[in-house]
Amino acid sequence: METDSQQRTKAENPWIVVILLSFGLLISFVDRTSLSAALADRGFVRGFALTSIERGWLNSTVFWSYGLFQIPMGWLVDRYGVKWPYSACFVLWCLAAAATGLISTMSALIVMRLLIGIAEAVVVPATYRYLADHFAETSKGTALGIFSIGGKMGPALGAPIAAWIIVAHSWKVMFVATGLAGMIWLLPWLLMVRNDFPNEDQLASAKRRASSVPLRNLFASPVVWGGLVNNFCYSYFAFYCMTWMPAYLVEQRGLSLSDSGLYTFFSFAGIAIVAALAGWAADLLIVRGHDAVIVRKCFIVAGFIGGTTVLLGAYAPSPNMALFWNVVSLTLLGLVTANNLALCKLTLIPKQAVGLNTGLQQVATSFAGGVSASLSGWLLHVGGSYKFPMMAIFVFLLIGASSTVVLLRREWAPKVNDLPPALPSLDARTMARVHDGTTD
């Protein structure tokens, strides 16, 4: 049996861990967005007697608890490491996702969605804590591109798989199957990731480091506010596609539930591929001597502007043209993904505050999910057409492009306070007392 100290010194391959983290993100999105396939199923909607507004609120439930627990999870991983907090939360959300297929009341459905949101709140803060500790600036974009694939392939694979299970069996079977299947991931995670749970001295050191960039320093930084705006605007579009795209394709463009899952796959596969390539391309330019902030900002602005083509799909006269712009707009948004994540959560953020800042940024992300799901449902209800939700997307993407240009500047990064003096460890204090002859 290996001791903790032996586990701490065991070498691990950070790129393998990034791939595992990407799969963990994929599973979290499958479990988070599987409800959208059920909400496009007439049997599920009739069973719970849901209106469009209620569908929007139900879609948004997971994002409220997800957002509420982002900062606590960032605080947790900054102090207690990545491996064990992630493991415990992973088990909780998989079991809650599976249990969704066993319930029959609206209140129980809401409770399960809230539990999934709470547990999944650990995913992004833990990942950025790991990336900050193991990757240099010249490889952050590539690492984040790999990681972000999980966030796009989750909905891309989850939508058609969930739709197929519902058509072949039922929505109840879909929730149980997708929830329990994810548990397979836990074995390689436990075997391949070293134990980074701190001992007493390491915990004291981590607390000192984290205290040098308190929350008030983050709120005083225009960079942090720019990141909040960017993450909200980016996520508003992404979460609209996750929560409302299947229903849009079925109700307004006349696709079957199975076909809607297939086109959802194409959209999210596109953004995943472009996100990975854009992160790699930005890293390559930075290695060649170009300024990291300028390079990443150019990719971000181009992606936000490219995403506004979603409005062309809303007004497209034919279903084929609508589907084309539906895929292209989300694919072009991939230019934003890895570079925005690197800039707002790593490049311009002091290393000791990565977990806390990431938790704060994820509040904006989850808030966007809740607002997107519920506001889109309300706009659909009052306007009677999906053109109105897509107009809102257009506006938010332009705001994101403007925020990138104005607020994301190196000189406006969060300030680092002087560290308080470290207290000697218990062993050091004891040895000093022995040397002075003051021990009992």
Short mmCIF file of C-alpha atoms in Angstrom, two decimals:
data_model
loop_
_atom_site.label_atom_id
_atom_site.label_comp_id
_atom_site.label_asym_id
_atom_site.label_seq_id
_atom_site.Cartn_x
_atom_site.Cartn_y
_atom_site.Cartn_z
CA MET A 1 0.00 0.00 0.00
CA GLU A 2 1.41 3.39 -1.04
CA THR A 3 1.61 6.17 1.53
CA ASP A 4 0.29 9.67 0.82
CA SER A 5 3.83 10.99 0.43
CA GLN A 6 4.61 8.32 -2.15
CA GLN A 7 1.45 9.19 -4.06
CA ARG A 8 2.38 12.88 -4.03
CA THR A 9 5.75 12.20 -5.64
CA LYS A 10 4.38 9.84 -8.28
CA ALA A 11 4.81 11.34 -11.74
CA GLU A 12 1.69 12.04 -13.76
CA ASN A 13 1.26 13.19 -17.32
CA PRO A 14 -0.60 16.56 -17.27
CA TRP A 15 -1.84 16.08 -20.85
CA ILE A 16 -3.48 12.78 -19.90
CA VAL A 17 -5.13 14.51 -16.94
CA VAL A 18 -6.41 17.28 -19.25
CA ILE A 19 -8.00 14.61 -21.44
CA LEU A 20 -9.62 13.09 -18.34
CA LEU A 21 -10.85 16.54 -17.30
CA SER A 22 -12.28 17.01 -20.78
CA PHE A 23 -14.19 13.74 -20.49
CA GLY A 24 -15.40 14.79 -17.03
CA LEU A 25 -16.72 18.02 -18.55
CA LEU A 26 -18.36 16.02 -21.35
CA ILE A 27 -20.18 13.83 -18.83
CA SER A 28 -21.28 16.88 -16.82
CA PHE A 29 -22.83 18.45 -19.93
CA VAL A 30 -24.56 15.21 -20.92
CA ASP A 31 -26.17 15.03 -17.47
CA ARG A 32 -26.88 18.77 -17.38
CA THR A 33 -28.50 19.02 -20.83
CA SER A 34 -30.24 15.65 -21.17
CA LEU A 35 -33.38 17.40 -19.92
CA SER A 36 -33.54 19.43 -23.16
CA ALA A 37 -34.15 16.25 -25.17
CA ALA A 38 -36.88 15.23 -22.74
CA LEU A 39 -38.48 18.68 -23.06
CA ALA A 40 -38.75 18.13 -26.82
CA ASP A 41 -40.62 14.85 -26.15
CA ARG A 42 -44.39 15.36 -26.22
CA GLY A 43 -44.95 12.54 -23.73
CA PHE A 44 -42.69 14.17 -21.14
CA VAL A 45 -44.25 17.62 -21.67
CA ARG A 46 -47.80 16.24 -21.39
CA GLY A 47 -46.89 14.13 -18.36
CA PHE A 48 -45.78 17.18 -16.41
CA ALA A 49 -48.28 19.56 -18.14
CA LEU A 50 -45.59 22.07 -19.05
CA THR A 51 -46.08 25.43 -20.80
CA SER A 52 -43.26 27.15 -22.78
CA ILE A 53 -42.53 29.40 -19.81
CA GLU A 54 -42.40 26.42 -17.45
CA ARG A 55 -40.07 24.58 -19.83
CA GLY A 56 -37.78 27.59 -19.76
CA TRP A 57 -37.77 27.76 -15.96
CA LEU A 58 -37.21 24.02 -15.65
CA ASN A 59 -34.29 24.20 -18.07
CA SER A 60 -32.79 27.02 -16.01
CA THR A 61 -33.05 25.33 -12.59
CA VAL A 62 -29.70 23.55 -12.75
CA PHE A 63 -27.89 26.77 -13.61
CA TRP A 64 -29.04 28.64 -10.50
CA SER A 65 -27.58 26.12 -8.05
CA TYR A 66 -24.56 25.67 -10.34
CA GLY A 67 -23.88 29.39 -10.18
CA LEU A 68 -24.51 29.71 -6.45
CA PHE A 69 -21.82 27.14 -5.62
CA GLN A 70 -19.10 28.30 -8.05
CA ILE A 71 -17.28 30.58 -5.62
CA PRO A 72 -17.41 28.05 -2.74
CA MET A 73 -16.02 25.38 -5.07
CA GLY A 74 -13.24 27.74 -6.21
CA TRP A 75 -12.37 28.42 -2.57
CA LEU A 76 -12.40 24.66 -1.90
CA VAL A 77 -9.99 23.61 -4.67
CA ASP A 78 -7.60 26.50 -3.99
CA ARG A 79 -7.11 25.03 -0.53
CA TYR A 80 -7.87 21.30 -0.69
CA GLY A 81 -6.68 20.28 -4.13
CA VAL A 82 -8.40 18.86 -7.16
CA LYS A 83 -8.59 15.07 -6.95
CA TRP A 84 -10.82 14.32 -3.96
CA PRO A 85 -13.29 17.26 -4.09
CA TYR A 86 -13.85 16.45 -7.79
CA SER A 87 -14.32 12.73 -7.08
CA ALA A 88 -16.96 13.26 -4.39
CA CYS A 89 -18.93 15.77 -6.48
CA PHE A 90 -18.74 13.56 -9.57
CA VAL A 91 -20.42 10.64 -7.78
CA LEU A 92 -23.16 12.93 -6.45
CA TRP A 93 -24.14 14.42 -9.81
CA CYS A 94 -24.14 11.06 -11.63
CA LEU A 95 -26.45 9.55 -9.01
CA ALA A 96 -28.76 12.59 -9.10
CA ALA A 97 -28.91 12.43 -12.91
CA ALA A 98 -29.81 8.74 -12.81
CA ALA A 99 -32.42 9.31 -10.09
CA THR A 100 -34.21 11.81 -12.37
CA GLY A 101 -35.56 8.83 -14.31
CA LEU A 102 -37.21 7.42 -11.18
CA ILE A 103 -39.31 10.41 -10.17
CA SER A 104 -42.86 11.40 -11.04
CA THR A 105 -43.47 14.83 -9.51
CA MET A 106 -42.34 18.32 -10.52
CA SER A 107 -40.91 19.08 -7.06
CA ALA A 108 -38.70 15.97 -7.14
CA LEU A 109 -37.56 16.85 -10.65
CA ILE A 110 -36.52 20.32 -9.47
CA VAL A 111 -34.61 18.87 -6.48
CA MET A 112 -32.62 16.52 -8.74
CA ARG A 113 -31.74 19.38 -11.09
CA LEU A 114 -30.59 21.50 -8.16
CA LEU A 115 -28.37 18.67 -6.87
CA ILE A 116 -26.80 18.22 -10.29
CA GLY A 117 -26.00 21.93 -10.42
CA ILE A 118 -24.44 21.96 -6.95
CA ALA A 119 -22.18 18.98 -7.62
CA GLU A 120 -21.15 20.02 -11.15
CA ALA A 121 -20.04 23.42 -9.83
CA VAL A 122 -16.66 21.85 -8.97
CA VAL A 123 -15.73 20.98 -12.57
CA VAL A 124 -14.44 24.27 -13.97
CA PRO A 125 -12.74 25.72 -10.85
CA ALA A 126 -10.94 22.41 -10.30
CA THR A 127 -9.80 22.28 -13.92
CA TYR A 128 -8.38 25.79 -13.93
CA ARG A 129 -6.64 25.16 -10.62
CA TYR A 130 -4.96 22.16 -12.25
CA LEU A 131 -4.05 24.06 -15.45
CA ALA A 132 -2.56 26.97 -13.49
CA ASP A 133 -0.33 24.55 -11.58
CA HIS A 134 0.85 22.47 -14.57
CA PHE A 135 0.87 24.54 -17.81
CA ALA A 136 2.86 27.52 -19.12
CA GLU A 137 1.35 30.39 -21.13
CA THR A 138 2.55 28.90 -24.43
CA SER A 139 0.52 25.73 -23.89
CA LYS A 140 -2.55 27.04 -22.06
CA GLY A 141 -4.54 27.63 -25.25
CA THR A 142 -3.92 24.10 -26.48
CA ALA A 143 -4.76 22.60 -23.09
CA LEU A 144 -7.95 24.65 -22.88
CA GLY A 145 -8.84 23.73 -26.45
CA ILE A 146 -8.62 20.05 -25.51
CA PHE A 147 -10.58 20.63 -22.32
CA SER A 148 -13.30 22.65 -24.07
CA ILE A 149 -13.95 19.80 -26.50
CA GLY A 150 -15.68 18.02 -23.64
CA GLY A 151 -18.05 20.95 -23.12
CA LYS A 152 -19.07 20.90 -26.77
CA MET A 153 -19.08 17.16 -27.41
CA GLY A 154 -21.22 16.64 -24.31
CA PRO A 155 -24.25 18.31 -25.92
CA ALA A 156 -23.16 17.10 -29.38
CA LEU A 157 -23.22 13.44 -28.34
CA GLY A 158 -25.74 13.76 -25.55
CA ALA A 159 -28.52 15.22 -27.71
CA PRO A 160 -28.70 12.43 -30.33
CA ILE A 161 -28.04 9.68 -27.78
CA ALA A 162 -30.71 11.00 -25.42
CA ALA A 163 -33.16 11.41 -28.31
CA TRP A 164 -32.45 7.87 -29.53
CA ILE A 165 -32.98 6.36 -26.07
CA ILE A 166 -36.24 8.28 -25.64
CA VAL A 167 -37.54 7.15 -29.04
CA ALA A 168 -36.41 3.54 -28.52
CA HIS A 169 -37.39 3.25 -24.85
CA SER A 170 -38.56 6.22 -22.74
CA TRP A 171 -37.35 9.39 -21.07
CA LYS A 172 -37.10 7.50 -17.77
CA VAL A 173 -34.66 4.98 -19.23
CA MET A 174 -32.69 7.82 -20.83
CA PHE A 175 -32.02 9.55 -17.51
CA VAL A 176 -31.03 6.35 -15.71
CA ALA A 177 -28.75 5.16 -18.53
CA THR A 178 -26.93 8.45 -19.13
CA GLY A 179 -26.50 9.06 -15.40
CA LEU A 180 -25.00 5.68 -14.52
CA ALA A 181 -22.87 5.33 -17.67
CA GLY A 182 -20.72 8.26 -16.59
CA MET A 183 -19.52 6.43 -13.48
CA ILE A 184 -17.06 4.49 -15.65
CA TRP A 185 -14.90 7.64 -15.78
CA LEU A 186 -14.19 7.51 -12.06
CA LEU A 187 -11.80 4.52 -12.22
CA PRO A 188 -9.09 6.06 -14.47
CA TRP A 189 -9.43 9.34 -12.57
CA LEU A 190 -8.67 7.67 -9.24
CA LEU A 191 -5.80 5.64 -10.71
CA MET A 192 -4.05 8.28 -12.84
CA VAL A 193 -4.32 11.51 -10.86
CA ARG A 194 -1.98 11.96 -7.92
CA ASN A 195 -3.30 12.73 -4.47
CA ASP A 196 -2.97 16.50 -4.00
CA PHE A 197 -4.94 16.74 -0.76
CA PRO A 198 -2.74 19.01 1.42
CA ASN A 199 -1.21 18.17 4.77
CA GLU A 200 -1.36 20.70 7.61
CA ASP A 201 1.65 22.75 6.49
CA GLN A 202 0.60 22.73 2.84
CA LEU A 203 -2.90 23.84 3.81
CA ALA A 204 -1.49 26.76 5.80
CA SER A 205 0.68 27.75 2.84
CA ALA A 206 -2.27 27.53 0.43
CA LYS A 207 -4.35 29.76 2.69
CA ARG A 208 -1.56 32.36 2.78
CA ARG A 209 -1.22 32.37 -1.00
CA ALA A 210 -4.96 32.66 -1.53
CA SER A 211 -5.23 35.53 0.97
CA SER A 212 -2.89 37.69 -1.17
CA VAL A 213 -5.67 38.17 -3.76
CA PRO A 214 -8.93 38.51 -1.81
CA LEU A 215 -12.33 38.75 -3.44
CA ARG A 216 -12.35 42.55 -3.13
CA ASN A 217 -9.25 42.75 -5.36
CA LEU A 218 -11.05 40.75 -8.01
CA PHE A 219 -14.11 42.99 -7.89
CA ALA A 220 -11.85 46.07 -8.23
CA SER A 221 -10.34 44.81 -11.50
CA PRO A 222 -11.84 45.81 -14.90
CA VAL A 223 -10.34 42.59 -16.30
CA VAL A 224 -12.53 40.52 -13.99
CA TRP A 225 -15.62 42.51 -15.00
CA GLY A 226 -14.69 42.08 -18.66
CA GLY A 227 -14.41 38.36 -18.07
CA LEU A 228 -17.82 38.31 -16.40
CA VAL A 229 -19.40 40.11 -19.37
CA ASN A 230 -17.64 37.88 -21.90
CA ASN A 231 -18.54 34.65 -20.15
CA PHE A 232 -22.17 35.73 -19.85
CA CYS A 233 -22.46 36.70 -23.53
CA TYR A 234 -20.66 33.60 -24.82
CA SER A 235 -22.60 31.26 -22.56
CA TYR A 236 -25.95 32.88 -23.34
CA PHE A 237 -25.66 31.65 -26.94
CA ALA A 238 -24.12 28.29 -26.05
CA PHE A 239 -26.76 27.48 -23.45
CA TYR A 240 -29.57 28.59 -25.73
CA CYS A 241 -28.35 25.96 -28.19
CA MET A 242 -28.14 23.34 -25.43
CA THR A 243 -31.56 24.01 -23.96
CA TRP A 244 -33.74 25.26 -26.84
CA MET A 245 -32.14 24.07 -30.09
CA PRO A 246 -33.89 20.64 -30.13
CA ALA A 247 -37.29 22.26 -29.55
CA TYR A 248 -36.57 24.97 -32.19
CA LEU A 249 -35.64 22.39 -34.83
CA VAL A 250 -38.74 20.29 -34.09
CA GLU A 251 -41.32 23.04 -33.63
CA GLN A 252 -40.25 25.72 -36.13
CA ARG A 253 -38.20 23.85 -38.75
CA GLY A 254 -40.24 20.63 -38.80
CA LEU A 255 -37.48 18.11 -37.98
CA SER A 256 -38.12 14.87 -36.16
CA LEU A 257 -36.72 14.47 -32.63
CA SER A 258 -34.01 12.13 -33.96
CA ASP A 259 -33.00 14.55 -36.75
CA SER A 260 -32.91 17.46 -34.32
CA GLY A 261 -30.40 15.52 -32.22
CA LEU A 262 -28.26 14.93 -35.32
CA TYR A 263 -28.13 18.63 -36.27
CA THR A 264 -27.41 19.56 -32.66
CA PHE A 265 -24.45 17.17 -32.91
CA PHE A 266 -23.14 18.94 -36.04
CA SER A 267 -23.35 22.35 -34.36
CA PHE A 268 -21.50 21.34 -31.21
CA ALA A 269 -18.98 19.18 -33.07
CA GLY A 270 -18.17 22.24 -35.16
CA ILE A 271 -17.58 24.51 -32.19
CA ALA A 272 -15.47 21.82 -30.49
CA ILE A 273 -13.16 21.43 -33.49
CA VAL A 274 -12.77 25.18 -34.04
CA ALA A 275 -12.18 25.77 -30.30
CA ALA A 276 -9.31 23.27 -30.24
CA LEU A 277 -7.75 24.63 -33.45
CA ALA A 278 -8.10 28.26 -32.34
CA GLY A 279 -6.43 27.55 -29.00
CA TRP A 280 -3.56 25.77 -30.75
CA ALA A 281 -3.18 28.53 -33.38
CA ALA A 282 -3.07 31.25 -30.71
CA ASP A 283 -0.39 29.34 -28.77
CA LEU A 284 1.64 29.01 -31.96
CA LEU A 285 1.50 32.78 -32.56
CA ILE A 286 2.50 33.45 -28.94
CA VAL A 287 5.47 31.05 -29.21
CA ARG A 288 6.62 33.06 -32.25
CA GLY A 289 6.80 36.21 -30.15
CA HIS A 290 3.41 37.88 -30.54
CA ASP A 291 1.78 39.42 -27.47
CA ALA A 292 -0.47 36.86 -25.75
CA VAL A 293 -3.17 39.38 -24.81
CA ILE A 294 -3.46 40.88 -28.30
CA VAL A 295 -3.48 37.47 -30.00
CA ARG A 296 -6.21 36.05 -27.80
CA LYS A 297 -8.32 39.24 -28.02
CA CYS A 298 -8.27 39.07 -31.83
CA PHE A 299 -9.57 35.51 -31.80
CA ILE A 300 -12.27 36.42 -29.26
CA VAL A 301 -13.60 39.41 -31.21
CA ALA A 302 -13.64 37.43 -34.47
CA GLY A 303 -15.60 34.63 -32.80
CA PHE A 304 -18.21 36.94 -31.27
CA ILE A 305 -18.77 38.66 -34.61
CA GLY A 306 -18.93 35.32 -36.44
CA GLY A 307 -21.56 34.05 -34.00
CA THR A 308 -23.94 36.87 -34.92
CA THR A 309 -24.71 35.00 -38.15
CA VAL A 310 -27.26 33.10 -36.05
CA LEU A 311 -29.67 35.89 -36.99
CA LEU A 312 -29.33 34.91 -40.65
CA GLY A 313 -30.69 31.50 -39.70
CA ALA A 314 -33.65 33.04 -37.91
CA TYR A 315 -34.73 34.85 -41.09
CA ALA A 316 -33.71 32.14 -43.56
CA PRO A 317 -36.64 31.34 -45.91
CA SER A 318 -35.84 27.62 -46.24
CA PRO A 319 -35.16 24.95 -43.61
CA ASN A 320 -31.86 24.03 -45.29
CA MET A 321 -30.50 27.58 -45.09
CA ALA A 322 -31.70 27.86 -41.50
CA LEU A 323 -29.88 24.67 -40.58
CA PHE A 324 -26.74 25.88 -42.38
CA TRP A 325 -26.53 29.12 -40.43
CA ASN A 326 -27.50 27.31 -37.25
CA VAL A 327 -24.38 25.15 -37.56
CA VAL A 328 -22.06 27.87 -38.91
CA SER A 329 -22.86 30.47 -36.25
CA LEU A 330 -22.15 28.16 -33.32
CA THR A 331 -19.07 26.76 -35.07
CA LEU A 332 -17.58 30.26 -35.51
CA LEU A 333 -18.18 30.95 -31.82
CA GLY A 334 -15.46 28.35 -31.25
CA LEU A 335 -12.88 31.06 -32.06
CA VAL A 336 -13.83 32.57 -28.69
CA THR A 337 -13.83 29.44 -26.54
CA ALA A 338 -10.26 28.52 -25.57
CA ASN A 339 -8.80 32.01 -25.97
CA ASN A 340 -11.44 33.69 -23.82
CA LEU A 341 -10.99 31.01 -21.16
CA ALA A 342 -7.20 31.45 -21.19
CA LEU A 343 -7.32 35.26 -21.13
CA CYS A 344 -10.02 35.79 -18.49
CA LYS A 345 -9.14 32.91 -16.17
CA LEU A 346 -5.39 32.33 -16.53
CA THR A 347 -3.32 34.84 -18.56
CA LEU A 348 -4.53 38.02 -16.81
CA ILE A 349 -5.19 36.46 -13.40
CA PRO A 350 -2.61 35.96 -10.59
CA LYS A 351 -1.92 32.26 -10.15
CA GLN A 352 -2.86 32.18 -6.47
CA ALA A 353 -6.39 33.43 -7.26
CA VAL A 354 -7.17 31.16 -10.21
CA GLY A 355 -9.66 28.95 -8.36
CA LEU A 356 -11.51 31.83 -6.71
CA ASN A 357 -11.63 33.92 -9.91
CA THR A 358 -12.77 30.92 -11.94
CA GLY A 359 -15.57 30.32 -9.47
CA LEU A 360 -16.56 33.99 -9.79
CA GLN A 361 -16.44 33.85 -13.59
CA GLN A 362 -18.55 30.70 -13.57
CA VAL A 363 -21.26 32.59 -11.69
CA ALA A 364 -21.68 34.68 -14.85
CA THR A 365 -21.64 31.53 -16.97
CA SER A 366 -24.32 29.80 -14.93
CA PHE A 367 -26.35 33.01 -14.66
CA ALA A 368 -26.26 33.14 -18.46
CA GLY A 369 -27.61 29.59 -18.57
CA GLY A 370 -30.50 30.47 -16.31
CA VAL A 371 -31.29 33.73 -18.09
CA SER A 372 -30.93 32.20 -21.56
CA ALA A 373 -33.24 29.29 -20.82
CA SER A 374 -35.93 31.36 -19.09
CA LEU A 375 -35.71 34.56 -21.19
CA SER A 376 -35.82 32.55 -24.42
CA GLY A 377 -38.94 30.78 -23.18
CA TRP A 378 -40.57 34.11 -22.32
CA LEU A 379 -39.60 35.71 -25.67
CA LEU A 380 -40.98 32.67 -27.48
CA HIS A 381 -44.21 32.91 -25.49
CA VAL A 382 -44.82 36.62 -26.09
CA GLY A 383 -43.46 36.75 -29.66
CA GLY A 384 -44.68 33.40 -30.95
CA SER A 385 -41.47 32.86 -32.93
CA TYR A 386 -37.88 31.82 -32.32
CA LYS A 387 -36.72 34.99 -34.13
CA PHE A 388 -37.06 36.94 -30.89
CA PRO A 389 -34.76 34.69 -28.79
CA MET A 390 -32.20 34.85 -31.62
CA MET A 391 -32.33 38.64 -31.68
CA ALA A 392 -31.35 38.62 -28.01
CA ILE A 393 -28.38 36.38 -28.86
CA PHE A 394 -27.27 38.85 -31.55
CA VAL A 395 -27.25 41.74 -29.06
CA PHE A 396 -25.33 39.83 -26.38
CA LEU A 397 -22.63 38.73 -28.86
CA LEU A 398 -21.99 42.35 -29.88
CA ILE A 399 -21.70 43.31 -26.20
CA GLY A 400 -19.13 40.53 -25.72
CA ALA A 401 -17.00 41.80 -28.63
CA SER A 402 -17.07 45.34 -27.22
CA SER A 403 -16.16 44.17 -23.71
CA THR A 404 -13.13 42.30 -25.08
CA VAL A 405 -11.72 45.40 -26.77
CA VAL A 406 -12.35 47.82 -23.90
CA LEU A 407 -11.84 45.92 -20.63
CA LEU A 408 -9.32 43.10 -21.15
CA ARG A 409 -6.03 44.93 -20.58
CA ARG A 410 -2.92 43.69 -18.81
CA GLU A 411 -2.58 46.85 -16.69
CA TRP A 412 -6.08 46.30 -15.27
CA ALA A 413 -5.38 42.80 -13.91
CA PRO A 414 -6.22 42.10 -10.24
CA LYS A 415 -3.70 43.41 -7.71
CA VAL A 416 -1.69 41.09 -5.46
CA ASN A 417 -1.29 42.09 -1.79
CA ASP A 418 1.86 41.46 0.18
CA LEU A 419 1.84 38.04 1.83
CA PRO A 420 1.59 37.89 5.63
CA PRO A 421 4.66 36.34 7.30
CA ALA A 422 4.52 32.56 7.47
CA LEU A 423 4.19 30.92 10.87
CA PRO A 424 6.77 28.20 11.58
CA SER A 425 5.49 24.66 11.41
CA LEU A 426 4.76 22.74 14.57
CA ASP A 427 7.94 20.71 14.18
CA ALA A 428 10.04 23.85 13.72
CA ARG A 429 8.54 25.48 16.81
CA THR A 430 9.14 22.34 18.85
CA MET A 431 12.78 22.12 17.74
CA ALA A 432 13.31 25.77 18.65
CA ARG A 433 11.94 25.16 22.12
CA VAL A 434 14.21 22.17 22.54
CA HIS A 435 17.20 24.23 21.46
CA ASP A 436 16.32 26.97 23.98
CA GLY A 437 15.68 24.46 26.75
CA THR A 438 12.09 25.62 27.20
CA THR A 439 10.34 22.30 26.59
CA ASP A 440 8.50 20.57 29.44
#
